[in-house]
């Protein structure tokens, strides 16, 4: 049994064939999917999906790209949305200094506020970090993580960054890039992360793993990520699947 711990099935790229995508995931052995949100609207869509499909769970939150449009009452809205029983995390939240779609001080403020909200709600956090390792870690140290912990999604940093996340008690999630043939450093990081702290995801519709790179991504492809991690760990893929499922169930209380 596979789990895709980070998908964006509410994305408009799935508007034409969402149902087919979800049934293909089931046919490929993906028994559970966590749908991560980007803003209030996509948080609501994630919840609707989770209500329509038993195997889908929702995260609610404001992505750093959308931090500038969060609105004054966004925390109150997230609190209300999080009351739904299928909401299992706050996410995705964090910092993105690659695109800088929102001013950095605004990204930082919204990130801090949501970290504190997650603690208050006792929910784990799903963290997005692109080219902002230093500030993400600094803010995590300052704000602290609640007992529910969190995951560094689509991990792209060095072993030093991974080690600091592990010291904070976080899980490290790998996506399509770990399967890319030129991803030597990332493969080295994945080989070092303890198996009981590893998760796998697609981040679909983006970051399609090898050998489907270039096409739209979907949850069924999480298999390729798990196979790659298994190979790096010297485990058979079935065992790796079970370990990752167990890790995810623990983090998200599934
Ligand atoms: Ni994402």
PDB file of C-alpha atoms and ligand atoms in Angstrom:
ATOM      1  CA  UNK A   1       0.000   0.000   0.000  1.00  0.00           C
ATOM      2  CA  UNK A   2       1.341   3.387  -1.089  1.00  0.00           C
ATOM      3  CA  UNK A   3       0.602   6.860   0.226  1.00  0.00           C
ATOM      4  CA  UNK A   4       1.116  10.140  -1.607  1.00  0.00           C
ATOM      5  CA  UNK A   5       1.763  12.547   1.269  1.00  0.00           C
ATOM      6  CA  UNK A   6       1.588  15.705  -0.858  1.00  0.00           C
ATOM      7  CA  UNK A   7      -0.686  16.181  -3.865  1.00  0.00           C
ATOM      8  CA  UNK A   8      -2.566  19.142  -5.347  1.00  0.00           C
ATOM      9  CA  UNK A   9      -5.575  17.373  -6.807  1.00  0.00           C
ATOM     10  CA  UNK A  10      -7.570  20.606  -6.495  1.00  0.00           C
ATOM     11  CA  UNK A  11      -5.282  22.154  -9.151  1.00  0.00           C
ATOM     12  CA  UNK A  12      -7.053  23.263 -12.324  1.00  0.00           C
ATOM     13  CA  UNK A  13      -4.736  20.993 -14.336  1.00  0.00           C
ATOM     14  CA  UNK A  14      -6.937  18.140 -13.036  1.00  0.00           C
ATOM     15  CA  UNK A  15     -10.266  19.767 -13.896  1.00  0.00           C
ATOM     16  CA  UNK A  16     -10.741  17.672 -17.042  1.00  0.00           C
ATOM     17  CA  UNK A  17     -10.063  14.218 -15.597  1.00  0.00           C
ATOM     18  CA  UNK A  18      -9.796  14.432 -11.787  1.00  0.00           C
ATOM     19  CA  UNK A  19     -11.899  11.338 -11.242  1.00  0.00           C
ATOM     20  CA  UNK A  20      -9.775   9.262 -13.651  1.00  0.00           C
ATOM     21  CA  UNK A  21      -6.599  10.464 -11.922  1.00  0.00           C
ATOM     22  CA  UNK A  22      -7.983   9.413  -8.533  1.00  0.00           C
ATOM     23  CA  UNK A  23      -9.051   5.991  -9.776  1.00  0.00           C
ATOM     24  CA  UNK A  24      -5.688   5.439 -11.508  1.00  0.00           C
ATOM     25  CA  UNK A  25      -4.036   6.143  -8.144  1.00  0.00           C
ATOM     26  CA  UNK A  26      -6.183   3.463  -6.520  1.00  0.00           C
ATOM     27  CA  UNK A  27      -5.388   0.986  -9.298  1.00  0.00           C
ATOM     28  CA  UNK A  28      -1.667   1.691  -8.799  1.00  0.00           C
ATOM     29  CA  UNK A  29      -1.911   0.802  -5.102  1.00  0.00           C
ATOM     30  CA  UNK A  30      -2.056   4.342  -3.708  1.00  0.00           C
ATOM     31  CA  UNK A  31      -4.399   3.792  -0.788  1.00  0.00           C
ATOM     32  CA  UNK A  32      -4.107   7.245   0.800  1.00  0.00           C
ATOM     33  CA  UNK A  33      -3.505  10.782  -0.482  1.00  0.00           C
ATOM     34  CA  UNK A  34      -2.905  13.979   1.481  1.00  0.00           C
ATOM     35  CA  UNK A  35      -4.056  17.002  -0.511  1.00  0.00           C
ATOM     36  CA  UNK A  36      -2.054  20.116   0.417  1.00  0.00           C
ATOM     37  CA  UNK A  37      -3.557  23.594   0.024  1.00  0.00           C
ATOM     38  CA  UNK A  38      -2.161  26.936  -1.169  1.00  0.00           C
ATOM     39  CA  UNK A  39      -4.761  29.433   0.026  1.00  0.00           C
ATOM     40  CA  UNK A  40      -8.251  29.558   1.578  1.00  0.00           C
ATOM     41  CA  UNK A  41      -9.955  28.663  -1.682  1.00  0.00           C
ATOM     42  CA  UNK A  42      -7.783  25.606  -2.272  1.00  0.00           C
ATOM     43  CA  UNK A  43      -8.138  24.640   1.415  1.00  0.00           C
ATOM     44  CA  UNK A  44     -11.897  24.523   0.864  1.00  0.00           C
ATOM     45  CA  UNK A  45     -11.440  22.510  -2.328  1.00  0.00           C
ATOM     46  CA  UNK A  46      -9.119  20.083  -0.518  1.00  0.00           C
ATOM     47  CA  UNK A  47     -11.798  19.510   2.119  1.00  0.00           C
ATOM     48  CA  UNK A  48     -14.464  18.930  -0.520  1.00  0.00           C
ATOM     49  CA  UNK A  49     -12.239  16.319  -2.181  1.00  0.00           C
ATOM     50  CA  UNK A  50     -11.598  14.691   1.183  1.00  0.00           C
ATOM     51  CA  UNK A  51     -15.319  14.540   1.856  1.00  0.00           C
ATOM     52  CA  UNK A  52     -16.003  12.956  -1.533  1.00  0.00           C
ATOM     53  CA  UNK A  53     -13.238  10.344  -1.376  1.00  0.00           C
ATOM     54  CA  UNK A  54     -12.538   8.212   1.700  1.00  0.00           C
ATOM     55  CA  UNK A  55      -8.866   7.804   0.753  1.00  0.00           C
ATOM     56  CA  UNK A  56      -8.162  11.558   0.515  1.00  0.00           C
ATOM     57  CA  UNK A  57      -7.237  13.727   3.508  1.00  0.00           C
ATOM     58  CA  UNK A  58      -6.748  17.490   3.528  1.00  0.00           C
ATOM     59  CA  UNK A  59      -4.179  19.985   4.733  1.00  0.00           C
ATOM     60  CA  UNK A  60      -5.239  23.626   5.020  1.00  0.00           C
ATOM     61  CA  UNK A  61      -2.952  26.638   4.869  1.00  0.00           C
ATOM     62  CA  UNK A  62      -1.425  29.556   2.984  1.00  0.00           C
ATOM     63  CA  UNK A  63       1.528  28.888   0.648  1.00  0.00           C
ATOM     64  CA  UNK A  64       4.321  31.506   0.750  1.00  0.00           C
ATOM     65  CA  UNK A  65       3.464  32.435  -2.868  1.00  0.00           C
ATOM     66  CA  UNK A  66       0.004  33.471  -1.660  1.00  0.00           C
ATOM     67  CA  UNK A  67       1.089  35.084   1.619  1.00  0.00           C
ATOM     68  CA  UNK A  68       0.518  38.604   0.289  1.00  0.00           C
ATOM     69  CA  UNK A  69      -3.157  37.788  -0.438  1.00  0.00           C
ATOM     70  CA  UNK A  70      -3.854  35.951   2.831  1.00  0.00           C
ATOM     71  CA  UNK A  71      -6.385  38.531   4.015  1.00  0.00           C
ATOM     72  CA  UNK A  72      -6.940  39.856   7.510  1.00  0.00           C
ATOM     73  CA  UNK A  73      -9.150  37.057   8.794  1.00  0.00           C
ATOM     74  CA  UNK A  74      -7.277  34.110   7.251  1.00  0.00           C
ATOM     75  CA  UNK A  75      -6.310  32.599  10.628  1.00  0.00           C
ATOM     76  CA  UNK A  76      -9.917  32.553  11.752  1.00  0.00           C
ATOM     77  CA  UNK A  77     -10.898  30.898   8.451  1.00  0.00           C
ATOM     78  CA  UNK A  78      -8.193  28.249   8.872  1.00  0.00           C
ATOM     79  CA  UNK A  79      -9.394  27.550  12.411  1.00  0.00           C
ATOM     80  CA  UNK A  80     -12.936  27.017  11.123  1.00  0.00           C
ATOM     81  CA  UNK A  81     -11.775  24.811   8.226  1.00  0.00           C
ATOM     82  CA  UNK A  82      -9.539  22.747  10.498  1.00  0.00           C
ATOM     83  CA  UNK A  83     -12.589  21.634  12.468  1.00  0.00           C
ATOM     84  CA  UNK A  84     -13.435  19.275   9.617  1.00  0.00           C
ATOM     85  CA  UNK A  85     -12.476  15.764  10.688  1.00  0.00           C
ATOM     86  CA  UNK A  86     -10.553  15.081   7.463  1.00  0.00           C
ATOM     87  CA  UNK A  87      -8.129  17.951   8.000  1.00  0.00           C
ATOM     88  CA  UNK A  88      -4.887  16.350   9.178  1.00  0.00           C
ATOM     89  CA  UNK A  89      -2.285  19.140   8.850  1.00  0.00           C
ATOM     90  CA  UNK A  90      -1.554  22.819   8.339  1.00  0.00           C
ATOM     91  CA  UNK A  91       0.096  23.218   4.944  1.00  0.00           C
ATOM     92  CA  UNK A  92       1.672  24.000   2.889  1.00  0.00           C
ATOM     93  CA  UNK A  93       3.390  26.843   4.677  1.00  0.00           C
ATOM     94  CA  UNK A  94       6.924  28.197   4.560  1.00  0.00           C
ATOM     95  CA  UNK A  95       9.229  30.431   2.542  1.00  0.00           C
ATOM     96  CA  UNK A  96      10.016  30.631  -1.170  1.00  0.00           C
ATOM     97  CA  UNK A  97      12.940  32.924  -2.023  1.00  0.00           C
ATOM     98  CA  UNK A  98      13.301  31.446  -5.510  1.00  0.00           C
ATOM     99  CA  UNK A  99      10.159  33.017  -6.946  1.00  0.00           C
ATOM    100  CA  UNK A 100       9.615  35.734  -4.295  1.00  0.00           C
ATOM    101  CA  UNK A 101       5.942  36.029  -5.335  1.00  0.00           C
ATOM    102  CA  UNK A 102       5.243  37.608  -1.935  1.00  0.00           C
ATOM    103  CA  UNK A 103       7.592  40.072  -0.182  1.00  0.00           C
ATOM    104  CA  UNK A 104       9.898  38.164   2.185  1.00  0.00           C
ATOM    105  CA  UNK A 105       8.784  39.944   5.398  1.00  0.00           C
ATOM    106  CA  UNK A 106       5.159  39.061   4.535  1.00  0.00           C
ATOM    107  CA  UNK A 107       6.102  35.414   3.854  1.00  0.00           C
ATOM    108  CA  UNK A 108       7.869  35.280   7.213  1.00  0.00           C
ATOM    109  CA  UNK A 109       4.942  36.780   9.116  1.00  0.00           C
ATOM    110  CA  UNK A 110       2.380  34.390   7.600  1.00  0.00           C
ATOM    111  CA  UNK A 111       4.730  31.429   8.150  1.00  0.00           C
ATOM    112  CA  UNK A 112       5.223  32.314  11.831  1.00  0.00           C
ATOM    113  CA  UNK A 113       1.512  32.839  12.420  1.00  0.00           C
ATOM    114  CA  UNK A 114       0.643  29.466  10.887  1.00  0.00           C
ATOM    115  CA  UNK A 115       3.341  27.661  12.893  1.00  0.00           C
ATOM    116  CA  UNK A 116       1.792  29.065  16.015  1.00  0.00           C
ATOM    117  CA  UNK A 117      -1.711  28.153  14.791  1.00  0.00           C
ATOM    118  CA  UNK A 118      -0.628  24.545  14.176  1.00  0.00           C
ATOM    119  CA  UNK A 119       0.659  24.336  17.742  1.00  0.00           C
ATOM    120  CA  UNK A 120      -2.578  25.743  19.051  1.00  0.00           C
ATOM    121  CA  UNK A 121      -4.592  23.208  17.012  1.00  0.00           C
ATOM    122  CA  UNK A 122      -2.122  20.390  17.728  1.00  0.00           C
ATOM    123  CA  UNK A 123      -1.744  19.622  14.012  1.00  0.00           C
ATOM    124  CA  UNK A 124       1.473  18.758  12.150  1.00  0.00           C
ATOM    125  CA  UNK A 125       2.863  21.240   9.613  1.00  0.00           C
ATOM    126  CA  UNK A 126       3.803  20.645   5.968  1.00  0.00           C
ATOM    127  CA  UNK A 127       6.688  22.968   5.163  1.00  0.00           C
ATOM    128  CA  UNK A 128       7.639  24.381   1.780  1.00  0.00           C
ATOM    129  CA  UNK A 129      11.209  25.666   1.576  1.00  0.00           C
ATOM    130  CA  UNK A 130      12.789  26.861  -1.624  1.00  0.00           C
ATOM    131  CA  UNK A 131      16.138  28.655  -1.493  1.00  0.00           C
ATOM    132  CA  UNK A 132      15.306  29.822   2.041  1.00  0.00           C
ATOM    133  CA  UNK A 133      16.990  27.163   4.187  1.00  0.00           C
ATOM    134  CA  UNK A 134      18.587  29.609   6.617  1.00  0.00           C
ATOM    135  CA  UNK A 135      15.442  31.601   7.405  1.00  0.00           C
ATOM    136  CA  UNK A 136      13.169  28.541   7.504  1.00  0.00           C
ATOM    137  CA  UNK A 137      15.410  26.881  10.093  1.00  0.00           C
ATOM    138  CA  UNK A 138      15.827  30.088  12.077  1.00  0.00           C
ATOM    139  CA  UNK A 139      12.054  30.640  12.243  1.00  0.00           C
ATOM    140  CA  UNK A 140      11.469  26.970  13.144  1.00  0.00           C
ATOM    141  CA  UNK A 141      13.955  27.282  15.996  1.00  0.00           C
ATOM    142  CA  UNK A 142      12.411  30.541  17.215  1.00  0.00           C
ATOM    143  CA  UNK A 143       8.767  29.514  16.967  1.00  0.00           C
ATOM    144  CA  UNK A 144       9.317  25.856  17.831  1.00  0.00           C
ATOM    145  CA  UNK A 145       7.259  22.916  16.617  1.00  0.00           C
ATOM    146  CA  UNK A 146       4.394  21.518  18.639  1.00  0.00           C
ATOM    147  CA  UNK A 147       4.282  17.859  19.712  1.00  0.00           C
ATOM    148  CA  UNK A 148       2.454  17.063  16.438  1.00  0.00           C
ATOM    149  CA  UNK A 149       5.693  17.845  14.558  1.00  0.00           C
ATOM    150  CA  UNK A 150       5.953  18.284  10.820  1.00  0.00           C
ATOM    151  CA  UNK A 151       7.485  17.384   7.496  1.00  0.00           C
ATOM    152  CA  UNK A 152       9.888  19.186   5.189  1.00  0.00           C
ATOM    153  CA  UNK A 153       8.098  18.573   1.903  1.00  0.00           C
ATOM    154  CA  UNK A 154       9.830  18.023  -1.446  1.00  0.00           C
ATOM    155  CA  UNK A 155      13.178  18.195   0.292  1.00  0.00           C
ATOM    156  CA  UNK A 156      15.824  19.932  -1.808  1.00  0.00           C
ATOM    157  CA  UNK A 157      18.546  20.895   0.670  1.00  0.00           C
ATOM    158  CA  UNK A 158      21.910  19.573   1.757  1.00  0.00           C
ATOM    159  CA  UNK A 159      22.586  16.891   4.370  1.00  0.00           C
ATOM    160  CA  UNK A 160      23.378  19.676   6.883  1.00  0.00           C
ATOM    161  CA  UNK A 161      19.887  21.121   6.421  1.00  0.00           C
ATOM    162  CA  UNK A 162      18.309  17.643   6.602  1.00  0.00           C
ATOM    163  CA  UNK A 163      20.183  16.937   9.822  1.00  0.00           C
ATOM    164  CA  UNK A 164      18.886  20.135  11.408  1.00  0.00           C
ATOM    165  CA  UNK A 165      15.323  19.238  10.396  1.00  0.00           C
ATOM    166  CA  UNK A 166      15.796  15.761  11.873  1.00  0.00           C
ATOM    167  CA  UNK A 167      17.108  17.318  15.091  1.00  0.00           C
ATOM    168  CA  UNK A 168      13.867  19.294  15.238  1.00  0.00           C
ATOM    169  CA  UNK A 169      12.046  15.945  15.064  1.00  0.00           C
ATOM    170  CA  UNK A 170      10.786  16.510  11.532  1.00  0.00           C
ATOM    171  CA  UNK A 171      10.159  14.034   8.753  1.00  0.00           C
ATOM    172  CA  UNK A 172      11.850  14.511   5.389  1.00  0.00           C
ATOM    173  CA  UNK A 173       9.714  13.958   2.301  1.00  0.00           C
ATOM    174  CA  UNK A 174      11.147  13.238  -1.131  1.00  0.00           C
ATOM    175  CA  UNK A 175       9.404  13.939  -4.439  1.00  0.00           C
ATOM    176  CA  UNK A 176      10.183  13.379  -8.135  1.00  0.00           C
ATOM    177  CA  UNK A 177      13.575  15.162  -8.110  1.00  0.00           C
ATOM    178  CA  UNK A 178      15.158  12.316  -6.098  1.00  0.00           C
ATOM    179  CA  UNK A 179      14.587  10.079  -9.160  1.00  0.00           C
ATOM    180  CA  UNK A 180      16.310  12.442 -11.603  1.00  0.00           C
ATOM    181  CA  UNK A 181      19.477  10.997 -13.030  1.00  0.00           C
ATOM    182  CA  UNK A 182      21.520  14.145 -12.274  1.00  0.00           C
ATOM    183  CA  UNK A 183      20.320  14.394  -8.632  1.00  0.00           C
ATOM    184  CA  UNK A 184      23.470  12.912  -7.115  1.00  0.00           C
ATOM    185  CA  UNK A 185      23.491  15.093  -3.973  1.00  0.00           C
ATOM    186  CA  UNK A 186      19.810  14.618  -3.232  1.00  0.00           C
ATOM    187  CA  UNK A 187      20.196  10.845  -3.581  1.00  0.00           C
ATOM    188  CA  UNK A 188      23.056  11.009  -1.061  1.00  0.00           C
ATOM    189  CA  UNK A 189      20.813  12.880   1.377  1.00  0.00           C
ATOM    190  CA  UNK A 190      17.992  10.352   0.928  1.00  0.00           C
ATOM    191  CA  UNK A 191      20.432   7.503   1.564  1.00  0.00           C
ATOM    192  CA  UNK A 192      21.377   9.072   4.921  1.00  0.00           C
ATOM    193  CA  UNK A 193      17.942   9.998   6.317  1.00  0.00           C
ATOM    194  CA  UNK A 194      16.824   7.332   8.853  1.00  0.00           C
ATOM    195  CA  UNK A 195      14.079   5.123   7.374  1.00  0.00           C
ATOM    196  CA  UNK A 196      11.677   5.957  10.186  1.00  0.00           C
ATOM    197  CA  UNK A 197      11.826   9.657   9.196  1.00  0.00           C
ATOM    198  CA  UNK A 198      11.290   9.318   5.419  1.00  0.00           C
ATOM    199  CA  UNK A 199       8.119  10.154   3.506  1.00  0.00           C
ATOM    200  CA  UNK A 200       7.350  10.110  -0.233  1.00  0.00           C
ATOM    201  CA  UNK A 201       5.120  12.376  -2.306  1.00  0.00           C
ATOM    202  CA  UNK A 202       4.400  13.520  -5.835  1.00  0.00           C
ATOM    203  CA  UNK A 203       3.638  17.265  -5.346  1.00  0.00           C
ATOM    204  CA  UNK A 204       1.502  16.660  -8.448  1.00  0.00           C
ATOM    205  CA  UNK A 205       0.765  18.138 -10.966  1.00  0.00           C
ATOM    206  CA  UNK A 206       4.412  19.265 -10.694  1.00  0.00           C
ATOM    207  CA  UNK A 207       7.784  17.502 -10.427  1.00  0.00           C
ATOM    208  CA  UNK A 208       7.005  14.333 -12.367  1.00  0.00           C
ATOM    209  CA  UNK A 209       9.479  11.565 -11.509  1.00  0.00           C
ATOM    210  CA  UNK A 210      11.682   9.709 -13.970  1.00  0.00           C
ATOM    211  CA  UNK A 211      10.716   7.966 -16.313  1.00  0.00           C
ATOM    212  CA  UNK A 212       7.659  10.191 -16.901  1.00  0.00           C
ATOM    213  CA  UNK A 213       9.493  13.488 -16.517  1.00  0.00           C
ATOM    214  CA  UNK A 214       7.987  16.221 -18.686  1.00  0.00           C
ATOM    215  CA  UNK A 215       4.398  14.939 -18.415  1.00  0.00           C
ATOM    216  CA  UNK A 216       1.793  16.090 -15.899  1.00  0.00           C
ATOM    217  CA  UNK A 217       2.358  14.371 -12.563  1.00  0.00           C
ATOM    218  CA  UNK A 218      -0.266  12.392 -10.609  1.00  0.00           C
ATOM    219  CA  UNK A 219      -0.443  10.355  -7.361  1.00  0.00           C
ATOM    220  CA  UNK A 220       0.004   6.990  -9.160  1.00  0.00           C
ATOM    221  CA  UNK A 221       3.611   8.095  -9.841  1.00  0.00           C
ATOM    222  CA  UNK A 222       4.553   8.070  -6.148  1.00  0.00           C
ATOM    223  CA  UNK A 223       5.588   4.462  -6.794  1.00  0.00           C
ATOM    224  CA  UNK A 224       8.689   5.663  -8.703  1.00  0.00           C
ATOM    225  CA  UNK A 225       9.754   7.853  -5.776  1.00  0.00           C
ATOM    226  CA  UNK A 226       9.347   4.976  -3.305  1.00  0.00           C
ATOM    227  CA  UNK A 227      11.259   2.605  -5.616  1.00  0.00           C
ATOM    228  CA  UNK A 228      14.132   5.093  -5.802  1.00  0.00           C
ATOM    229  CA  UNK A 229      14.273   5.495  -2.016  1.00  0.00           C
ATOM    230  CA  UNK A 230      14.142   1.707  -1.569  1.00  0.00           C
ATOM    231  CA  UNK A 231      17.072   1.317  -3.954  1.00  0.00           C
ATOM    232  CA  UNK A 232      19.104   3.944  -2.071  1.00  0.00           C
ATOM    233  CA  UNK A 233      18.317   2.233   1.229  1.00  0.00           C
ATOM    234  CA  UNK A 234      18.996  -1.274  -0.083  1.00  0.00           C
ATOM    235  CA  UNK A 235      15.476  -2.367   0.853  1.00  0.00           C
ATOM    236  CA  UNK A 236      12.891  -4.085  -1.263  1.00  0.00           C
ATOM    237  CA  UNK A 237      10.180  -1.696  -2.524  1.00  0.00           C
ATOM    238  CA  UNK A 238       7.369  -3.501  -0.653  1.00  0.00           C
ATOM    239  CA  UNK A 239       9.152  -3.073   2.671  1.00  0.00           C
ATOM    240  CA  UNK A 240       9.900   0.577   1.886  1.00  0.00           C
ATOM    241  CA  UNK A 241       6.219   1.119   1.012  1.00  0.00           C
ATOM    242  CA  UNK A 242       5.154  -0.275   4.370  1.00  0.00           C
ATOM    243  CA  UNK A 243       7.681   1.774   6.305  1.00  0.00           C
ATOM    244  CA  UNK A 244       6.618   5.004   4.583  1.00  0.00           C
ATOM    245  CA  UNK A 245       2.949   4.220   5.128  1.00  0.00           C
ATOM    246  CA  UNK A 246       3.614   3.617   8.801  1.00  0.00           C
ATOM    247  CA  UNK A 247       5.596   6.893   9.079  1.00  0.00           C
ATOM    248  CA  UNK A 248       2.824   8.865   7.381  1.00  0.00           C
ATOM    249  CA  UNK A 249       0.095   7.309   9.508  1.00  0.00           C
ATOM    250  CA  UNK A 250       2.044   8.287  12.582  1.00  0.00           C
ATOM    251  CA  UNK A 251       2.690  11.887  11.507  1.00  0.00           C
ATOM    252  CA  UNK A 252      -0.823  12.597  10.234  1.00  0.00           C
ATOM    253  CA  UNK A 253      -2.617  10.418  12.825  1.00  0.00           C
ATOM    254  CA  UNK A 254      -4.409   8.455  10.072  1.00  0.00           C
TER     255      UNK A 254
HETATM  256 NI1  LIG B   1       3.102  21.507  -2.961  1.00  0.00          NI
END
